[in-house]
Short mmCIF file of C-alpha atoms in Angstrom, two decimals:
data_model
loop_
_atom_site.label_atom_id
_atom_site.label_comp_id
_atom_site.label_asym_id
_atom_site.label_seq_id
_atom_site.Cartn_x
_atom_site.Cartn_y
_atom_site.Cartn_z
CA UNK R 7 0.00 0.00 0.00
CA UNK R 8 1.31 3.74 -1.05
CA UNK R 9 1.51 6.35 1.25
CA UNK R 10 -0.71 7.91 -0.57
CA UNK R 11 -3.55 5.06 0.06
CA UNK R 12 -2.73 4.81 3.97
CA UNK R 13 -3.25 7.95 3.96
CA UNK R 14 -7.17 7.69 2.85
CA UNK R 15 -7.42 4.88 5.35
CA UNK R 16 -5.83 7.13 8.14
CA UNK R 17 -8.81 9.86 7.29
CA UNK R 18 -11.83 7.38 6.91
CA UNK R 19 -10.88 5.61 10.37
CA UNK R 20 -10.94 9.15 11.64
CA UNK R 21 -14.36 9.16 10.14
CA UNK R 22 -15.45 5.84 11.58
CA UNK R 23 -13.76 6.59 14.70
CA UNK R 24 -15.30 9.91 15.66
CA UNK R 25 -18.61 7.83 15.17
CA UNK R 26 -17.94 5.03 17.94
CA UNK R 27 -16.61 7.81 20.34
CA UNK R 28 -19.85 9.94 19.59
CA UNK R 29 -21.82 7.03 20.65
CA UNK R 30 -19.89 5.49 23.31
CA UNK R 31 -18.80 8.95 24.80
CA UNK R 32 -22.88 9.93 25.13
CA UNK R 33 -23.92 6.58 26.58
CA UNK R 34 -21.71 6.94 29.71
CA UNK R 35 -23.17 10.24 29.87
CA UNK R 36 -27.00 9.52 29.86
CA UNK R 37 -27.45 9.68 33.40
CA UNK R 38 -25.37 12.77 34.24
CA UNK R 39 -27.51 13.99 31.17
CA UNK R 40 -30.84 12.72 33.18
CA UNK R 41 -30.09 14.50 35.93
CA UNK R 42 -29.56 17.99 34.69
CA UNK R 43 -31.95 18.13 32.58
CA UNK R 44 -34.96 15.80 34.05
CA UNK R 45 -35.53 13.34 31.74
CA UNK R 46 -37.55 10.25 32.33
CA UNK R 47 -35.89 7.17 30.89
CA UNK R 48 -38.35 6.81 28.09
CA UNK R 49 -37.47 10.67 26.79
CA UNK R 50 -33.41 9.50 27.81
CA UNK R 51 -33.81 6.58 25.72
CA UNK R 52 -34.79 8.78 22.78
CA UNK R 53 -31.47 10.97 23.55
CA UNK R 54 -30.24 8.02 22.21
CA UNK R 55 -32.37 6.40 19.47
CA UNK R 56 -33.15 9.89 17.50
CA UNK R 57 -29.28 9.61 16.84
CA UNK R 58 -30.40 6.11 16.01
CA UNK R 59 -33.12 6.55 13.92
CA UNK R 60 -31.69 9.29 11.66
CA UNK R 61 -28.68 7.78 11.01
CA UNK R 62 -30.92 4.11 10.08
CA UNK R 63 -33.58 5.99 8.52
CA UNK R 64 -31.04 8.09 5.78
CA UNK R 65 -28.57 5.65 5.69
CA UNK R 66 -29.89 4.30 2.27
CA UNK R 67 -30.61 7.83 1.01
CA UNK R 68 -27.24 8.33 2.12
CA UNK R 69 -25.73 5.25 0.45
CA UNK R 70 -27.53 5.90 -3.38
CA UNK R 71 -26.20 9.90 -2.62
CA UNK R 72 -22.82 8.50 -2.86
CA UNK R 73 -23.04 6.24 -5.72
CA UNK R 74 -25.21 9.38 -7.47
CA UNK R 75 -23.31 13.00 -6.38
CA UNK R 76 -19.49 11.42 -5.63
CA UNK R 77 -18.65 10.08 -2.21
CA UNK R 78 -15.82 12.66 -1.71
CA UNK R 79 -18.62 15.42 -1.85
CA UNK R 80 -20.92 13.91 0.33
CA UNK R 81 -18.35 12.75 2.68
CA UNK R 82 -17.20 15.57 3.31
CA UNK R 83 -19.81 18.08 3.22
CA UNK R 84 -21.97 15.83 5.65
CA UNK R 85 -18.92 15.42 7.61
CA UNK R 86 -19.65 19.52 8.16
CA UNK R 87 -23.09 19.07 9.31
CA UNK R 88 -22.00 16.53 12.11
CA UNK R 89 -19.49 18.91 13.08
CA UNK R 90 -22.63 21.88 13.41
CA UNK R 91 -24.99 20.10 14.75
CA UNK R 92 -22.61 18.14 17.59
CA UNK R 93 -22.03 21.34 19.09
CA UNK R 94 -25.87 21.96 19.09
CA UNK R 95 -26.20 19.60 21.13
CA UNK R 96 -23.57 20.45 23.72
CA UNK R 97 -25.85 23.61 23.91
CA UNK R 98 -29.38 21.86 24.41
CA UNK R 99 -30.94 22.94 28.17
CA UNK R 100 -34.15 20.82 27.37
CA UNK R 101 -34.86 17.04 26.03
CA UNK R 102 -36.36 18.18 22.84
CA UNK R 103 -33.45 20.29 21.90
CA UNK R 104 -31.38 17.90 22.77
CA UNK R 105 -33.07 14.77 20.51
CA UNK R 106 -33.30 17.12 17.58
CA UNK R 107 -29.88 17.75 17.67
CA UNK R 108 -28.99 13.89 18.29
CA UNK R 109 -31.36 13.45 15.37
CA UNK R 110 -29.82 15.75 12.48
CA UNK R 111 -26.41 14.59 13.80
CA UNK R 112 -27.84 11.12 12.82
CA UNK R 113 -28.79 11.70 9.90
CA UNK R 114 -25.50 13.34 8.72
CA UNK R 115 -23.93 10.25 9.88
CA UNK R 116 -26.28 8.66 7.72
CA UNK R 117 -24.78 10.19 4.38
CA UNK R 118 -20.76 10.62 5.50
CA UNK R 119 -20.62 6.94 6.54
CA UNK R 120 -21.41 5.08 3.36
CA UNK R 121 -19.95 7.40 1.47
CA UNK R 122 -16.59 6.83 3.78
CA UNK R 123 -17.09 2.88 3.26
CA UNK R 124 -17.75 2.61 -0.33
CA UNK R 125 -14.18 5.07 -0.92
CA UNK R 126 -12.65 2.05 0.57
CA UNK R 127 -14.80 -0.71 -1.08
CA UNK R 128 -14.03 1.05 -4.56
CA UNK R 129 -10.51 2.16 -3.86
CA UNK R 130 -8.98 -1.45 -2.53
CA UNK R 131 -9.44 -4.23 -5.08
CA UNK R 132 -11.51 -6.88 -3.48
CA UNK R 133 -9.89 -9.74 -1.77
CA UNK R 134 -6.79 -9.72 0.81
CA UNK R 135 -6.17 -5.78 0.42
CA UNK R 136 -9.71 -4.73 0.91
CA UNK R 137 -10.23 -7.28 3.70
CA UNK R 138 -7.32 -5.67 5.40
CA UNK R 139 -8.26 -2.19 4.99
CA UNK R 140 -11.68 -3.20 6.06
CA UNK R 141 -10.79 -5.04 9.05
CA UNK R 142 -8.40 -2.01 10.12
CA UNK R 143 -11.20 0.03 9.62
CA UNK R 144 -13.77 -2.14 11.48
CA UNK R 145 -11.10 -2.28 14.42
CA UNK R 146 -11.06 1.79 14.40
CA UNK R 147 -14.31 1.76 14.78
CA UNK R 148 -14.06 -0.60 18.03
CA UNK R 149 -11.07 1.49 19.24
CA UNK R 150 -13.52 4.90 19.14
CA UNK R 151 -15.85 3.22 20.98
CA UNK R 152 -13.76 1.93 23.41
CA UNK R 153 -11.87 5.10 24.00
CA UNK R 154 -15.26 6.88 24.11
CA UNK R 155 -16.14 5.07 27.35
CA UNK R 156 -12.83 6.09 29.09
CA UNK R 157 -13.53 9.93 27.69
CA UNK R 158 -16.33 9.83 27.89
CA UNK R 159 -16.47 9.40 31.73
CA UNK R 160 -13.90 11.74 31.65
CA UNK R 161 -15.73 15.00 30.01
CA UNK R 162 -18.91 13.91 32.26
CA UNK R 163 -17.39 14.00 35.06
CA UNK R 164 -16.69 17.72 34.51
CA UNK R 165 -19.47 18.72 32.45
CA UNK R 166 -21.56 15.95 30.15
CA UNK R 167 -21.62 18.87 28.01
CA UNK R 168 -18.28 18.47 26.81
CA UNK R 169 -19.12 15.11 25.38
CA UNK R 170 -20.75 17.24 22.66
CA UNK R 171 -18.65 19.49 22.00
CA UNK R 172 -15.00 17.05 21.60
CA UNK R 173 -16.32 15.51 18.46
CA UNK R 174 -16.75 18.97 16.87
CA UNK R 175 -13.05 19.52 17.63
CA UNK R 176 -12.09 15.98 16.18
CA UNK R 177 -14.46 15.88 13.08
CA UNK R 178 -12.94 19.64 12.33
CA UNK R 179 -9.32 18.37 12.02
CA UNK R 180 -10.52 15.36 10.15
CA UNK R 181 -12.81 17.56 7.65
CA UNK R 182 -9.25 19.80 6.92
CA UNK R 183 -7.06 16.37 6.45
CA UNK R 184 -9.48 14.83 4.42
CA UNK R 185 -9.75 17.60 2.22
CA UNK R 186 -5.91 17.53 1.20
CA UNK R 187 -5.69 13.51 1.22
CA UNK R 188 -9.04 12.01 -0.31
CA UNK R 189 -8.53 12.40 -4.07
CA UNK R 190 -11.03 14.10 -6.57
CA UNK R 191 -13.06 12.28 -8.72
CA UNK R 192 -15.68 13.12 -11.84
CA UNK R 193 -18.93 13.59 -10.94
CA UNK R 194 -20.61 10.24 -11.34
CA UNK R 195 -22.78 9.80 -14.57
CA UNK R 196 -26.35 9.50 -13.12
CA UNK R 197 -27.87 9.23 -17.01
CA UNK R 198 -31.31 11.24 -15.58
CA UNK R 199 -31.60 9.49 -12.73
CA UNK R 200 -32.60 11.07 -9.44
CA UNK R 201 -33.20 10.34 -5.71
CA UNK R 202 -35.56 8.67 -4.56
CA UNK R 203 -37.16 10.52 -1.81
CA UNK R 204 -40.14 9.18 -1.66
CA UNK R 205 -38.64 5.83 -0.55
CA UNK R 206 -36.50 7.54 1.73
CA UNK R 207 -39.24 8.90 3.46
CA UNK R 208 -41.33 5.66 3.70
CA UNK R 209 -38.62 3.47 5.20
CA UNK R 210 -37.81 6.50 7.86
CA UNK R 211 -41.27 6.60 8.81
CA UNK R 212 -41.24 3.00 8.74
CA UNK R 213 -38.50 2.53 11.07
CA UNK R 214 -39.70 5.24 13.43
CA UNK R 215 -42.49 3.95 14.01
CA UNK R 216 -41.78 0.10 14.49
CA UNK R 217 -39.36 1.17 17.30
CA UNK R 218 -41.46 4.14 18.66
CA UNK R 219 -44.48 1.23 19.06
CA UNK R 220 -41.89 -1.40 20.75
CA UNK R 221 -40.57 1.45 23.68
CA UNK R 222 -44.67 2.08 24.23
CA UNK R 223 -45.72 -1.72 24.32
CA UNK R 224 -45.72 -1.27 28.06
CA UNK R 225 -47.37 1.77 28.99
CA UNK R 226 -49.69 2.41 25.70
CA UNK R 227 -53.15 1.27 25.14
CA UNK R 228 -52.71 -2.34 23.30
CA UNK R 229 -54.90 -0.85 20.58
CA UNK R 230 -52.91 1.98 20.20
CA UNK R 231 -49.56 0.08 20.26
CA UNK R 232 -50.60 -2.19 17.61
CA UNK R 233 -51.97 0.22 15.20
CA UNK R 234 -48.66 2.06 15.52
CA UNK R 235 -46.87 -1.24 14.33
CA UNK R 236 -49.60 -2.43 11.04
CA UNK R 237 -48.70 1.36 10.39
CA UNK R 238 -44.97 0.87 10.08
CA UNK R 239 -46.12 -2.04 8.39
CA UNK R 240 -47.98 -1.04 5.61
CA UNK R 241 -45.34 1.63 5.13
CA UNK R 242 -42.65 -0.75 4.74
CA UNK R 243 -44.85 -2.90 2.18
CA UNK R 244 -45.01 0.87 0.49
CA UNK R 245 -41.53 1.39 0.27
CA UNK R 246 -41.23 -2.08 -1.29
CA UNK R 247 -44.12 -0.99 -3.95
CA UNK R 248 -41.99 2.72 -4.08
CA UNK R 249 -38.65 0.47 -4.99
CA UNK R 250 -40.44 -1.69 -7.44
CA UNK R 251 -42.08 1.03 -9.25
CA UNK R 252 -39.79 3.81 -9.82
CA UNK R 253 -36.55 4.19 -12.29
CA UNK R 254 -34.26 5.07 -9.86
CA UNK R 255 -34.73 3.11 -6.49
CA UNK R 256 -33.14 3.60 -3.56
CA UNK R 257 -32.60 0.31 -3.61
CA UNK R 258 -32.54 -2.14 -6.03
CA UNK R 259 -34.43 -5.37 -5.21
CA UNK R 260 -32.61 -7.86 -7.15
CA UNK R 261 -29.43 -6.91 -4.53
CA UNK R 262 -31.73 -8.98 -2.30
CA UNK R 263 -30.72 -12.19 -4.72
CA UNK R 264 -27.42 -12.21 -2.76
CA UNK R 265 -27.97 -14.58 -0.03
CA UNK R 266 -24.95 -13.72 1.42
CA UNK R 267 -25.27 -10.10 1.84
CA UNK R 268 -28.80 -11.13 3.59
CA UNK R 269 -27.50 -13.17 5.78
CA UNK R 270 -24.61 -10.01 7.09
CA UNK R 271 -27.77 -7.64 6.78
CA UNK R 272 -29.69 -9.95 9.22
CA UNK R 273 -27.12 -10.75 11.66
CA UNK R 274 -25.85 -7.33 11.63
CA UNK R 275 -29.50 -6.34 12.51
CA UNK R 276 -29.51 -8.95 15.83
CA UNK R 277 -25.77 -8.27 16.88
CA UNK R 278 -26.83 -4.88 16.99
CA UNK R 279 -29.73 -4.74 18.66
CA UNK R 280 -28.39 -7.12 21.51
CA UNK R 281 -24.89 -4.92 21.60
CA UNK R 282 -26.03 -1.83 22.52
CA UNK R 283 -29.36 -2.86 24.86
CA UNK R 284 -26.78 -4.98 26.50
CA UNK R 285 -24.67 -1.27 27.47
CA UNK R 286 -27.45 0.46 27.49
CA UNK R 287 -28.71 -2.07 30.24
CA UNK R 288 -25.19 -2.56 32.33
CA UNK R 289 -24.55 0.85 32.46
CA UNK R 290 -28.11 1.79 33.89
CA UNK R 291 -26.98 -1.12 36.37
CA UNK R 292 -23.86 0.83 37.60
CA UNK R 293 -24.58 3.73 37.67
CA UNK R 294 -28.22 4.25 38.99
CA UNK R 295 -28.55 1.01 41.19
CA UNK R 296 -24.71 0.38 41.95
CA UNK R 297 -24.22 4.50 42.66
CA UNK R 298 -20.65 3.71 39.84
CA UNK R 299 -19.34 7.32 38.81
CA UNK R 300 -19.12 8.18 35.04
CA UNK R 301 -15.68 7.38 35.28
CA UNK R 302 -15.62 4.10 37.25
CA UNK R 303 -18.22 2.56 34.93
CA UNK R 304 -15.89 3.90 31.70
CA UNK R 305 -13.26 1.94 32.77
CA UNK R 306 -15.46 -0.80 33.78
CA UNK R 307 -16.40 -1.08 30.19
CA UNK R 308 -13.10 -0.50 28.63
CA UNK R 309 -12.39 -4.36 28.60
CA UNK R 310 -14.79 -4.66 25.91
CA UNK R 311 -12.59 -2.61 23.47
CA UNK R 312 -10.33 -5.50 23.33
CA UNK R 313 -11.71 -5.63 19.59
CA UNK R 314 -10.17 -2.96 19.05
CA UNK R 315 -6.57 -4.52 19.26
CA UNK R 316 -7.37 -8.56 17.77
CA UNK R 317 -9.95 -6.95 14.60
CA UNK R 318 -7.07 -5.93 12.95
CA UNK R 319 -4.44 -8.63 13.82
CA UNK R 320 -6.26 -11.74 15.14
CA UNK R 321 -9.49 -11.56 13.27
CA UNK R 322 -7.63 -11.54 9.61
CA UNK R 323 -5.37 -14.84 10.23
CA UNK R 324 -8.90 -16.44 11.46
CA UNK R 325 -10.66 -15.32 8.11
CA UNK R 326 -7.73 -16.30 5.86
CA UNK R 327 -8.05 -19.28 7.85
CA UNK R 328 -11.68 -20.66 8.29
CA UNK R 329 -13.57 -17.74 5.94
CA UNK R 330 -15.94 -14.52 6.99
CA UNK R 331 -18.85 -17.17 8.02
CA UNK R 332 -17.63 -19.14 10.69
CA UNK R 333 -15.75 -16.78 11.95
CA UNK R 334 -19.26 -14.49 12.24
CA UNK R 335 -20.67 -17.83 13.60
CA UNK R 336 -18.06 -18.12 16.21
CA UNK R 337 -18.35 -14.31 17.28
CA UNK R 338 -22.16 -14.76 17.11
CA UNK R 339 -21.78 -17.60 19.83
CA UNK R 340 -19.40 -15.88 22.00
CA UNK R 341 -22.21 -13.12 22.11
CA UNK R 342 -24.79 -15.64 23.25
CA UNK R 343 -22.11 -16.84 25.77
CA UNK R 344 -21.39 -13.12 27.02
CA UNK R 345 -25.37 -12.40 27.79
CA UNK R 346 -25.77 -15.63 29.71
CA UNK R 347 -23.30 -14.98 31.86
CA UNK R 348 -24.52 -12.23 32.70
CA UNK R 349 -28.11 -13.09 33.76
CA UNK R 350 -27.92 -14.06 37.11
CA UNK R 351 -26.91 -10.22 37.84
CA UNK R 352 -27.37 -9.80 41.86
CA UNK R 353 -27.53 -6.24 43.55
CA UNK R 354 -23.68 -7.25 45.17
CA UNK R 355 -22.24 -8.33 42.08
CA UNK R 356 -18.65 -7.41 42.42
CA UNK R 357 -16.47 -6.08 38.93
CA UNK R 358 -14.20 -9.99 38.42
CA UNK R 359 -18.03 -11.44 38.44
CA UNK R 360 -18.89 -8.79 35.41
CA UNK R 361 -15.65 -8.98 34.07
CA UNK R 362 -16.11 -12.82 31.98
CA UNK R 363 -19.34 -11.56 30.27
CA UNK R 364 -17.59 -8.31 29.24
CA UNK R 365 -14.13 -9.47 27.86
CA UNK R 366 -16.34 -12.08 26.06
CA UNK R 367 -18.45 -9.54 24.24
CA UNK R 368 -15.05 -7.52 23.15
CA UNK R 369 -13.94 -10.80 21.96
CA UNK R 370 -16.87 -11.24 20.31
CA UNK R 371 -17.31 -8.63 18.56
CA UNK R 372 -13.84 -8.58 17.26
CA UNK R 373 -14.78 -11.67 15.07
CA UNK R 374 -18.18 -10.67 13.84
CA UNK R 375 -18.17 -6.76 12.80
CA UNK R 376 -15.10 -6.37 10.30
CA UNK R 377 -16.27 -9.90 8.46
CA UNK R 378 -20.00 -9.00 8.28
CA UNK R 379 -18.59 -5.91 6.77
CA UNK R 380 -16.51 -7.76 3.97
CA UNK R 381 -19.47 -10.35 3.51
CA UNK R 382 -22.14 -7.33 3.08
CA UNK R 383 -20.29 -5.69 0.19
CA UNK R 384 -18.37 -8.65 -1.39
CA UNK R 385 -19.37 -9.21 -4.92
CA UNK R 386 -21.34 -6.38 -5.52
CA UNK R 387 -20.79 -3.69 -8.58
CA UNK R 388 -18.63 -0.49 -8.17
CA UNK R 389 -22.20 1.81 -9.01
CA UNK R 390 -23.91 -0.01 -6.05
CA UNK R 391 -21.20 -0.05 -3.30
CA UNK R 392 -22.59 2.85 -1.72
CA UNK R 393 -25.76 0.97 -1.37
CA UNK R 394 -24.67 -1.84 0.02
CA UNK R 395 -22.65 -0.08 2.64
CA UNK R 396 -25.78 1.61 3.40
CA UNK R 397 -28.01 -1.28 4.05
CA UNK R 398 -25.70 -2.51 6.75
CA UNK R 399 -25.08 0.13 8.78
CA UNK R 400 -29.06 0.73 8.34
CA UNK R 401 -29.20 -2.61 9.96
CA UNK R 402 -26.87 -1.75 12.49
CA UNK R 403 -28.69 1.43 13.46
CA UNK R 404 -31.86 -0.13 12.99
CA UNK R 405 -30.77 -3.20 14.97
CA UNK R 406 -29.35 -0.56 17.87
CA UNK R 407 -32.66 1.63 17.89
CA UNK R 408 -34.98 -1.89 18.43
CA UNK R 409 -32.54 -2.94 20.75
CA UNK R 410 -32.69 0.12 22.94
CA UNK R 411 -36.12 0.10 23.05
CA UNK R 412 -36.99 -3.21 23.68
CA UNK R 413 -34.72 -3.21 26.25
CA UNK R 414 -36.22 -0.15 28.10
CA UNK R 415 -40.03 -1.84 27.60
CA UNK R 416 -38.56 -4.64 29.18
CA UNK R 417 -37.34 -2.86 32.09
CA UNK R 418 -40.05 -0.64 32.36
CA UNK R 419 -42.64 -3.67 32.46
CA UNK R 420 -40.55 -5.20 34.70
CA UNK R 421 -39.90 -3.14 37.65
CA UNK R 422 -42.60 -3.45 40.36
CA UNK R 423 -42.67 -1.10 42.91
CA UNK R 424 -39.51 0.85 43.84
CA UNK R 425 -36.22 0.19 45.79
CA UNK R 426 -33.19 -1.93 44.65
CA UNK R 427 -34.76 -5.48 44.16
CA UNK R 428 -37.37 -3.60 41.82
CA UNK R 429 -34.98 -1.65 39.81
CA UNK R 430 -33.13 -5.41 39.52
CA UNK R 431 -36.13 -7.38 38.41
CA UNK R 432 -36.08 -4.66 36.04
CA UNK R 433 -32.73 -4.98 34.40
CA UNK R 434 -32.65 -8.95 34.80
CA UNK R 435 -35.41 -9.32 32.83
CA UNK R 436 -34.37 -6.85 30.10
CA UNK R 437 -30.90 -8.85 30.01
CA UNK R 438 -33.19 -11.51 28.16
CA UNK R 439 -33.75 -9.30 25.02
CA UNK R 440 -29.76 -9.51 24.04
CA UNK R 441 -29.67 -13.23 24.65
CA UNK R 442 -32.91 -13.84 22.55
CA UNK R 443 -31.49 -11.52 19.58
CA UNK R 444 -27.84 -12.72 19.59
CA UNK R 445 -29.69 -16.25 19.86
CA UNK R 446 -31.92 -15.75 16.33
CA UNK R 447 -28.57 -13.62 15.01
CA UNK R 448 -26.79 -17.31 15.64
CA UNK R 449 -29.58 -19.69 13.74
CA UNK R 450 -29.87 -17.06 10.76
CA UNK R 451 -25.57 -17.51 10.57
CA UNK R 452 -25.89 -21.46 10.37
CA UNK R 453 -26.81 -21.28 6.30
CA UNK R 454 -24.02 -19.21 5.55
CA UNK R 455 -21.89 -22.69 7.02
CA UNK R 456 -23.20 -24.14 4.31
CA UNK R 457 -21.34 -22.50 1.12
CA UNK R 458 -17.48 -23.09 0.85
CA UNK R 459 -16.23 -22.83 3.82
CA UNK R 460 -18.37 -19.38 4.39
CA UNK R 461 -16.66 -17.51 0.97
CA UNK R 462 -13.14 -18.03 2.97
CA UNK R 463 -10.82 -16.14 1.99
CA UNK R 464 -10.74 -13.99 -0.88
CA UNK R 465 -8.17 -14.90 -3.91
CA UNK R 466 -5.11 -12.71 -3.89
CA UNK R 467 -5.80 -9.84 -5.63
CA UNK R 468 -4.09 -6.57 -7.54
CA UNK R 469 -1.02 -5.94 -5.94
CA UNK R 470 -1.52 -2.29 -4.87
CA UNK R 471 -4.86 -0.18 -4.06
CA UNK R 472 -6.83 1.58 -6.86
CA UNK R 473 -6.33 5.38 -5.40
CA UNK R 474 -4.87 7.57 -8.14
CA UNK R 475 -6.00 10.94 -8.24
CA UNK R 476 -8.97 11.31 -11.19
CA UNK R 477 -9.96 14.93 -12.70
CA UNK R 478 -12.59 16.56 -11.21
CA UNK R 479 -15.62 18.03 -12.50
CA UNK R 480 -17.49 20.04 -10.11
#
């Protein structure tokens, strides 16, 4: 690899890894956030799942804008709307300001992260190169996330505020290096064709509203629960009818033929969801039952950002070795693992009792993110990479924003009464909604065992990356 194509790399991580710590640095935060401003944990758990939902609900709209207006352009220009709209939020002094602001954040996330992917999907030639890059960039991801605990506990300590307003200071000094290192291209020929926004706004609404009638399942009418979900529904069967119909589609539904990029989309989905209403459960545990500080329960969560070290060293020997799908089945099973060891969670539970479930989830994860990344946009055409980097980190999101919510229904139907041994009913029984999904996340993995050897390794491919400089036509 040139300098020149590091280089790239070193500015998409940045990308990537700005998102993890944006997540993970806000998470350790909810409670201080709580308590300043008041928020009940339904209205916290939106602080978290209008990031959620934007960035799911563009992330297509996001992925065809790449593949349609250049993924330099929308990289970076969306990368200047995170930057805005983080500091909004560092500025919020009610909830609603506050989930707006996590909302259009979202949403810009939506449109710079595809486009960041599919630079490297289109820029590496497929096989050991673009595994490599993709598995460095998977493990930067990890690494954000992990440092974003430790920081995050940090900067909430002082002032959750500042857990805002970092990221605008990072994605600044990544918006100025990528705009001297990521190479110009022509504008991409889109022959007439425009966006879709009509599907875009069908599978938002769609999403919003399947995970907005999960978080009220417990304290909404049953009527009015369930005509929230034939409503998200019958706007997902219209987005379907929307992709079918028009002449540019946000997606196009023969990508579906790939059974293997259904598979990553589907497990991606489930190891979300379980992932983050696993955290979103332990460190409700900590901090609000145990009494943890930010900054205890940061580094009490650091040991999951062991992925962050073995996704790029460990997890590419195990691919070259076995292939993408049983290594995704083996993560997938250390996930189940981690969430059952965690279920018999007592009010005493001291941090080496925690400690197997969490170094097995960093484990895990290390094996199944970067490969369900490679699987989901293996095989597909240059014009659609964009695309299919967009439906899986839709399914991520989407996967996160169900998991969140289910999670807090769970605890809120639950917890009977008040006091300690309430609050822990609570989270013990919302523990089972990580097992269930990492469970289904394992049986849907099985038929990818059944091709050769789960698409193992890639051949070798074109000695050096495709990254020289093109004109460009603005």
């Amino acid at each position: 690899m040139s300098g020149r194509a590091w280089g790239v790399l070193f500015v998409l991580c940045g990308a990537i890894f700005l998102e993890g710590v944006d997540v993970a640095m806000l998470n350790v935060a909810l409670p201080s956030i709580r308590a300043d401003l008041g928020l009940s944990t339904g209205t916290l758990q939106w602080v978290m799942s209008a990031y959620v939902l934007g960035y799911g609900g563009f992330m297509l709209l996001g992925g065809r804008a790449a593949d349609l207006f250049g993924r330099r352009q929308m990289f970076l220009f969306w990368l200047t709307v995170f930057l805005l709209f983080s500091g909004l939020g560092g500025l919020a002094t009610e909830g609603w300001t506050l989930i707006l602001a996590r909302f259009v954040t979202g949403v810009a996330a939506a449109f710079m992260t595809p486009a960041g992917l599919s630079i490297i999907t289109t820029s590496f030639e497929e096989g050991p190169q673009r595994n490599k890059a993709l598995l460095v960039y998977s493990g930067t991801a990890a690494g954000g996330f992990s440092i974003g605990l430790v920081v995050g506990g940090l900067l909430a300590s002082a002032d959750w505020r500042w857990v805002f307003f970092a990221p605008v200071i990072l994605s600044f000094a990544i918006l100025l290096t990528g705009a001297a290192l990521i190479p110009k291209s022509p504008r991409p020929d889109r022959g007439g064709q425009g966006m879709d926004v009509a599907g875009a706004v069908s599978v938002t609404a769609a999403i919003l509203l399947l995970v907005l009638s999960v978080e009220r399942a417990t304290h909404a009418p049953a009527a009015q629960t369930a005509l929230t979900a034939a409503a998200s529904l019958l706007l997902f069967l219209a987005f379907a009818l929307i992709e079918r119909k028009t002449s540019a589609p946000l997606v196009r539904l023969g990508i579906f033929r790939s059974g293997s990029l259904v598979r990553a989309n589907l497990a991606g989905l489930l190891f979300a969801a379980g992932f983050f209403g696993f955290q979103f459960i332990i460190v409700l545990y900590l901090q609000e039952l145990r009494d943890w500080s930010t900054i205890q329960t940061s580094f009490a969560m650091i040991v999951i950002g062991i992925d962050a070290i073995l996704s790029p060293t460990l997890t590419p020997k195990l691919v070259d070795k076995f292939g993408n799908a049983r290594v995704i089945f083996g993560g997938l099973l250390l996930a189940v693992l981690s969430y059952a060891l965690m279920l018999p969670l007592g009010l005493d539970w001291t941090y080496l009792m925690m400690f197997p479930s969490l170094i097995v989830l960093g484990l895990s994860f290390s094996l199944a993110y970067g490969p369900l990344t490679i699987v989901a946009t293996e095989g597909i055409d240059e014009e659609e990479q964009g695309v299919a980097g967009g439906l899986l980190y839709t399914c991520f999101q989407f996967g996160a924003g169900l998991g969140l919510s289910s999670a807090t229904a769970a605890i809120d139907a639950a917890t009977d009464g008040t006091g300690p041994q309430a609050m822990l009913d609570g989270y013990r029984a919302a523990l089972v909604v990580p097992l269930v999904a990492a469970a289904i996340a394992v049986l849907v993995s099985v038929f990818g065992l059944r091709g050769r050897s789960g698409a193992a390794a890639a051949e070798p491919a074109a000695a050096g990356p495709v990254l020289e400089s093109a004109e460009t036509s603005r």
